[in-house]
Each structure stands twice: as structure tokens, then as C-alpha cells.
């Protein structure tokens, strides 16, 4: 979830790290779901006496773990998708962004719009209308 928030707050490097870790932990949690139940049953078998019966298996713990792992994977995927979109836009429109970074005056900043497609100029471009 934190990768999604860092991606929204425009910290893509931290969002990429947290998203990758979240995907890894979520997949590992889903893989270990069945193995942890077997290990707990083996430990419980050692602690029981010879005449005691086995406790009934509960699925609420594994259901909660599965829900948390899946929701973590979904939000990590959203965070990674936002990071990929940011990096993609930065690469595709690198001419525009380098022109905006190198512009020293407002007049040169206005000329950077020629590097954008006409459809994106109202969205990303500098507003040149006089509102006064």
C-alpha cells in the first residue's frame, strides 16, 4: 500500500522499492500458506499426549492471510503501474521535460510546448491565456 502512496506523492524510487518488496512478500505468503499449516500440525502432534485427539483445523487464519496477501499484491501492482507510467511518460516526452528544465525565462518555457503532441498541450503545457 505504501508503494501506491509514494507513487502518488511523486517519489518513484521509493515506490518502486516498496512495490517490489510487497509483491515478493505477497507471493511468498501465498506460497507458504499450505506449508505453515502442515508445520503447525506437526508441532501440535509432538505436544499432544498419546490419548489426546487432534484439534479441529481452523481456516480463519489462512483465510485472513490470503486476503491480506491478495490485497497487498493488488495495491503493489497499482503502485508499480503508476511508477511504470511515470517512467514511461518521462522517457517518451524527454524532449519536453529537458526543455522545461533548461528554460531560464517564461518566454522560452512557452516555446517548449512544440515538443508535446497537440492533444496533450492543454493538459501538460503552460497556460498562456491572460486571466487579467
PDB file of C-alpha atoms in Angstrom:
ATOM      1  CA  UNK A   1       0.000   0.000   0.000  1.00  0.00           C
ATOM      2  CA  UNK A   2       2.862   2.365   0.759  1.00  0.00           C
ATOM      3  CA  UNK A   3       4.237   1.977  -2.755  1.00  0.00           C
ATOM      4  CA  UNK A   4       0.942   3.324  -4.094  1.00  0.00           C
ATOM      5  CA  UNK A   5       1.098   6.370  -1.805  1.00  0.00           C
ATOM      6  CA  UNK A   6       4.733   7.124  -2.615  1.00  0.00           C
ATOM      7  CA  UNK A   7       3.897   6.865  -6.319  1.00  0.00           C
ATOM      8  CA  UNK A   8       1.072   9.368  -5.831  1.00  0.00           C
ATOM      9  CA  UNK A   9       3.405  11.724  -3.944  1.00  0.00           C
ATOM     10  CA  UNK A  10       5.905  11.568  -6.830  1.00  0.00           C
ATOM     11  CA  UNK A  11       8.687   9.564  -5.138  1.00  0.00           C
ATOM     12  CA  UNK A  12       9.059   6.844  -7.777  1.00  0.00           C
ATOM     13  CA  UNK A  13      12.305   5.331  -6.490  1.00  0.00           C
ATOM     14  CA  UNK A  14      10.843   4.613  -3.036  1.00  0.00           C
ATOM     15  CA  UNK A  15       7.573   3.443  -4.603  1.00  0.00           C
ATOM     16  CA  UNK A  16       9.454   1.049  -6.882  1.00  0.00           C
ATOM     17  CA  UNK A  17      11.382  -0.445  -3.974  1.00  0.00           C
ATOM     18  CA  UNK A  18       8.324  -0.861  -1.752  1.00  0.00           C
ATOM     19  CA  UNK A  19       6.212  -2.209  -4.611  1.00  0.00           C
ATOM     20  CA  UNK A  20       8.790  -4.846  -5.493  1.00  0.00           C
ATOM     21  CA  UNK A  21       9.140  -5.881  -1.848  1.00  0.00           C
ATOM     22  CA  UNK A  22       5.374  -6.037  -1.439  1.00  0.00           C
ATOM     23  CA  UNK A  23       4.980  -8.267  -4.484  1.00  0.00           C
ATOM     24  CA  UNK A  24       7.739 -10.554  -3.202  1.00  0.00           C
ATOM     25  CA  UNK A  25       6.239 -10.790   0.291  1.00  0.00           C
ATOM     26  CA  UNK A  26       2.715 -11.333  -1.042  1.00  0.00           C
ATOM     27  CA  UNK A  27       3.755 -14.142  -3.377  1.00  0.00           C
ATOM     28  CA  UNK A  28       5.854 -15.743  -0.645  1.00  0.00           C
ATOM     29  CA  UNK A  29       2.939 -15.538   1.773  1.00  0.00           C
ATOM     30  CA  UNK A  30       0.612 -17.214  -0.710  1.00  0.00           C
ATOM     31  CA  UNK A  31       3.154 -19.955  -1.417  1.00  0.00           C
ATOM     32  CA  UNK A  32       3.814 -20.644   2.268  1.00  0.00           C
ATOM     33  CA  UNK A  33       0.121 -20.791   3.181  1.00  0.00           C
ATOM     34  CA  UNK A  34      -0.169 -24.556   2.838  1.00  0.00           C
ATOM     35  CA  UNK A  35       3.247 -25.360   4.293  1.00  0.00           C
ATOM     36  CA  UNK A  36       2.709 -23.390   7.506  1.00  0.00           C
ATOM     37  CA  UNK A  37      -0.444 -25.367   8.310  1.00  0.00           C
ATOM     38  CA  UNK A  38       1.420 -28.653   7.881  1.00  0.00           C
ATOM     39  CA  UNK A  39       4.272 -27.458  10.096  1.00  0.00           C
ATOM     40  CA  UNK A  40       1.901 -26.309  12.834  1.00  0.00           C
ATOM     41  CA  UNK A  41       0.090 -29.651  12.733  1.00  0.00           C
ATOM     42  CA  UNK A  42       3.390 -31.500  13.142  1.00  0.00           C
ATOM     43  CA  UNK A  43       4.353 -29.369  16.129  1.00  0.00           C
ATOM     44  CA  UNK A  44       0.928 -29.900  17.702  1.00  0.00           C
ATOM     45  CA  UNK A  45       1.273 -33.636  17.220  1.00  0.00           C
ATOM     46  CA  UNK A  46       4.508 -33.629  19.231  1.00  0.00           C
ATOM     47  CA  UNK A  47       2.932 -31.680  22.116  1.00  0.00           C
ATOM     48  CA  UNK A  48      -0.133 -33.967  22.412  1.00  0.00           C
ATOM     49  CA  UNK A  49      -0.174 -36.878  24.708  1.00  0.00           C
ATOM     50  CA  UNK A  50      -0.861 -40.434  23.487  1.00  0.00           C
ATOM     51  CA  UNK A  51      -4.588 -40.368  24.360  1.00  0.00           C
ATOM     52  CA  UNK A  52      -5.462 -36.838  23.198  1.00  0.00           C
ATOM     53  CA  UNK A  53      -7.270 -36.209  19.937  1.00  0.00           C
ATOM     54  CA  UNK A  54      -6.171 -33.708  17.311  1.00  0.00           C
ATOM     55  CA  UNK A  55      -7.821 -30.282  17.373  1.00  0.00           C
ATOM     56  CA  UNK A  56     -10.127 -29.362  14.532  1.00  0.00           C
ATOM     57  CA  UNK A  57      -8.362 -27.437  11.788  1.00  0.00           C
ATOM     58  CA  UNK A  58      -9.314 -23.772  11.518  1.00  0.00           C
ATOM     59  CA  UNK A  59      -9.337 -21.964   8.242  1.00  0.00           C
ATOM     60  CA  UNK A  60      -9.950 -18.427   9.509  1.00  0.00           C
ATOM     61  CA  UNK A  61      -6.224 -17.745   9.938  1.00  0.00           C
ATOM     62  CA  UNK A  62      -5.360 -18.896   6.429  1.00  0.00           C
ATOM     63  CA  UNK A  63      -8.334 -17.029   5.001  1.00  0.00           C
ATOM     64  CA  UNK A  64      -7.180 -13.806   6.637  1.00  0.00           C
ATOM     65  CA  UNK A  65      -3.619 -14.353   5.442  1.00  0.00           C
ATOM     66  CA  UNK A  66      -4.839 -14.979   1.896  1.00  0.00           C
ATOM     67  CA  UNK A  67      -6.994 -11.850   1.941  1.00  0.00           C
ATOM     68  CA  UNK A  68      -4.127  -9.705   3.203  1.00  0.00           C
ATOM     69  CA  UNK A  69      -1.698 -11.178   0.684  1.00  0.00           C
ATOM     70  CA  UNK A  70      -4.038 -10.659  -2.270  1.00  0.00           C
ATOM     71  CA  UNK A  71      -4.908  -7.087  -1.266  1.00  0.00           C
ATOM     72  CA  UNK A  72      -1.191  -6.364  -0.818  1.00  0.00           C
ATOM     73  CA  UNK A  73      -0.484  -7.757  -4.272  1.00  0.00           C
ATOM     74  CA  UNK A  74      -3.228  -5.626  -5.823  1.00  0.00           C
ATOM     75  CA  UNK A  75      -2.060  -2.375  -4.235  1.00  0.00           C
ATOM     76  CA  UNK A  76       1.568  -3.207  -5.033  1.00  0.00           C
ATOM     77  CA  UNK A  77       0.544  -3.789  -8.631  1.00  0.00           C
ATOM     78  CA  UNK A  78      -1.191  -0.413  -8.712  1.00  0.00           C
ATOM     79  CA  UNK A  79       1.882   1.274  -7.260  1.00  0.00           C
ATOM     80  CA  UNK A  80       4.178  -0.409  -9.756  1.00  0.00           C
ATOM     81  CA  UNK A  81       1.826   0.522 -12.606  1.00  0.00           C
ATOM     82  CA  UNK A  82       1.921   4.179 -11.527  1.00  0.00           C
ATOM     83  CA  UNK A  83       5.725   4.085 -11.344  1.00  0.00           C
ATOM     84  CA  UNK A  84       5.884   2.495 -14.800  1.00  0.00           C
ATOM     85  CA  UNK A  85       3.556   5.181 -16.160  1.00  0.00           C
ATOM     86  CA  UNK A  86       5.720   7.931 -14.645  1.00  0.00           C
ATOM     87  CA  UNK A  87       8.920   6.481 -16.061  1.00  0.00           C
ATOM     88  CA  UNK A  88       7.243   5.857 -19.412  1.00  0.00           C
ATOM     89  CA  UNK A  89       5.968   9.421 -19.679  1.00  0.00           C
ATOM     90  CA  UNK A  90       9.379  10.750 -18.694  1.00  0.00           C
ATOM     91  CA  UNK A  91      11.082   8.661 -21.398  1.00  0.00           C
ATOM     92  CA  UNK A  92       8.528   9.336 -24.157  1.00  0.00           C
ATOM     93  CA  UNK A  93       8.381  13.080 -23.532  1.00  0.00           C
ATOM     94  CA  UNK A  94      12.030  13.541 -22.537  1.00  0.00           C
ATOM     95  CA  UNK A  95      12.460  16.390 -25.056  1.00  0.00           C
ATOM     96  CA  UNK A  96       9.677  18.359 -23.408  1.00  0.00           C
ATOM     97  CA  UNK A  97      10.922  17.743 -19.872  1.00  0.00           C
ATOM     98  CA  UNK A  98      14.539  18.629 -20.702  1.00  0.00           C
ATOM     99  CA  UNK A  99      13.352  21.802 -22.455  1.00  0.00           C
ATOM    100  CA  UNK A 100      11.303  22.775 -19.393  1.00  0.00           C
ATOM    101  CA  UNK A 101      14.242  22.066 -17.062  1.00  0.00           C
ATOM    102  CA  UNK A 102      16.661  24.107 -19.195  1.00  0.00           C
ATOM    103  CA  UNK A 103      14.307  27.078 -19.737  1.00  0.00           C
ATOM    104  CA  UNK A 104      15.535  30.194 -17.970  1.00  0.00           C
ATOM    105  CA  UNK A 105      12.681  32.550 -18.830  1.00  0.00           C
ATOM    106  CA  UNK A 106       8.934  32.280 -19.238  1.00  0.00           C
ATOM    107  CA  UNK A 107       9.210  33.001 -22.947  1.00  0.00           C
ATOM    108  CA  UNK A 108      11.484  30.023 -23.519  1.00  0.00           C
ATOM    109  CA  UNK A 109       9.242  27.911 -21.323  1.00  0.00           C
ATOM    110  CA  UNK A 110       6.293  28.746 -23.584  1.00  0.00           C
ATOM    111  CA  UNK A 111       8.198  27.527 -26.638  1.00  0.00           C
ATOM    112  CA  UNK A 112       8.666  24.092 -25.076  1.00  0.00           C
ATOM    113  CA  UNK A 113       5.087  23.205 -25.952  1.00  0.00           C
ATOM    114  CA  UNK A 114       6.175  22.405 -29.504  1.00  0.00           C
ATOM    115  CA  UNK A 115       7.661  19.152 -28.140  1.00  0.00           C
ATOM    116  CA  UNK A 116       4.245  17.954 -26.937  1.00  0.00           C
ATOM    117  CA  UNK A 117       1.505  16.429 -29.106  1.00  0.00           C
ATOM    118  CA  UNK A 118      -1.416  18.779 -29.735  1.00  0.00           C
ATOM    119  CA  UNK A 119      -3.767  16.635 -27.643  1.00  0.00           C
ATOM    120  CA  UNK A 120      -1.570  16.915 -24.534  1.00  0.00           C
ATOM    121  CA  UNK A 121      -0.820  20.626 -24.754  1.00  0.00           C
ATOM    122  CA  UNK A 122      -3.879  21.691 -22.706  1.00  0.00           C
ATOM    123  CA  UNK A 123      -3.101  19.043 -20.085  1.00  0.00           C
ATOM    124  CA  UNK A 124       0.685  19.365 -19.658  1.00  0.00           C
ATOM    125  CA  UNK A 125       1.505  22.607 -21.421  1.00  0.00           C
ATOM    126  CA  UNK A 126       1.952  26.053 -19.958  1.00  0.00           C
ATOM    127  CA  UNK A 127      -1.262  28.086 -19.879  1.00  0.00           C
ATOM    128  CA  UNK A 128      -0.633  31.210 -21.983  1.00  0.00           C
ATOM    129  CA  UNK A 129      -4.075  32.816 -21.565  1.00  0.00           C
ATOM    130  CA  UNK A 130      -4.259  36.170 -19.813  1.00  0.00           C
ATOM    131  CA  UNK A 131      -6.751  35.992 -16.997  1.00  0.00           C
ATOM    132  CA  UNK A 132      -6.489  39.619 -16.002  1.00  0.00           C
TER     133      UNK A 132
END
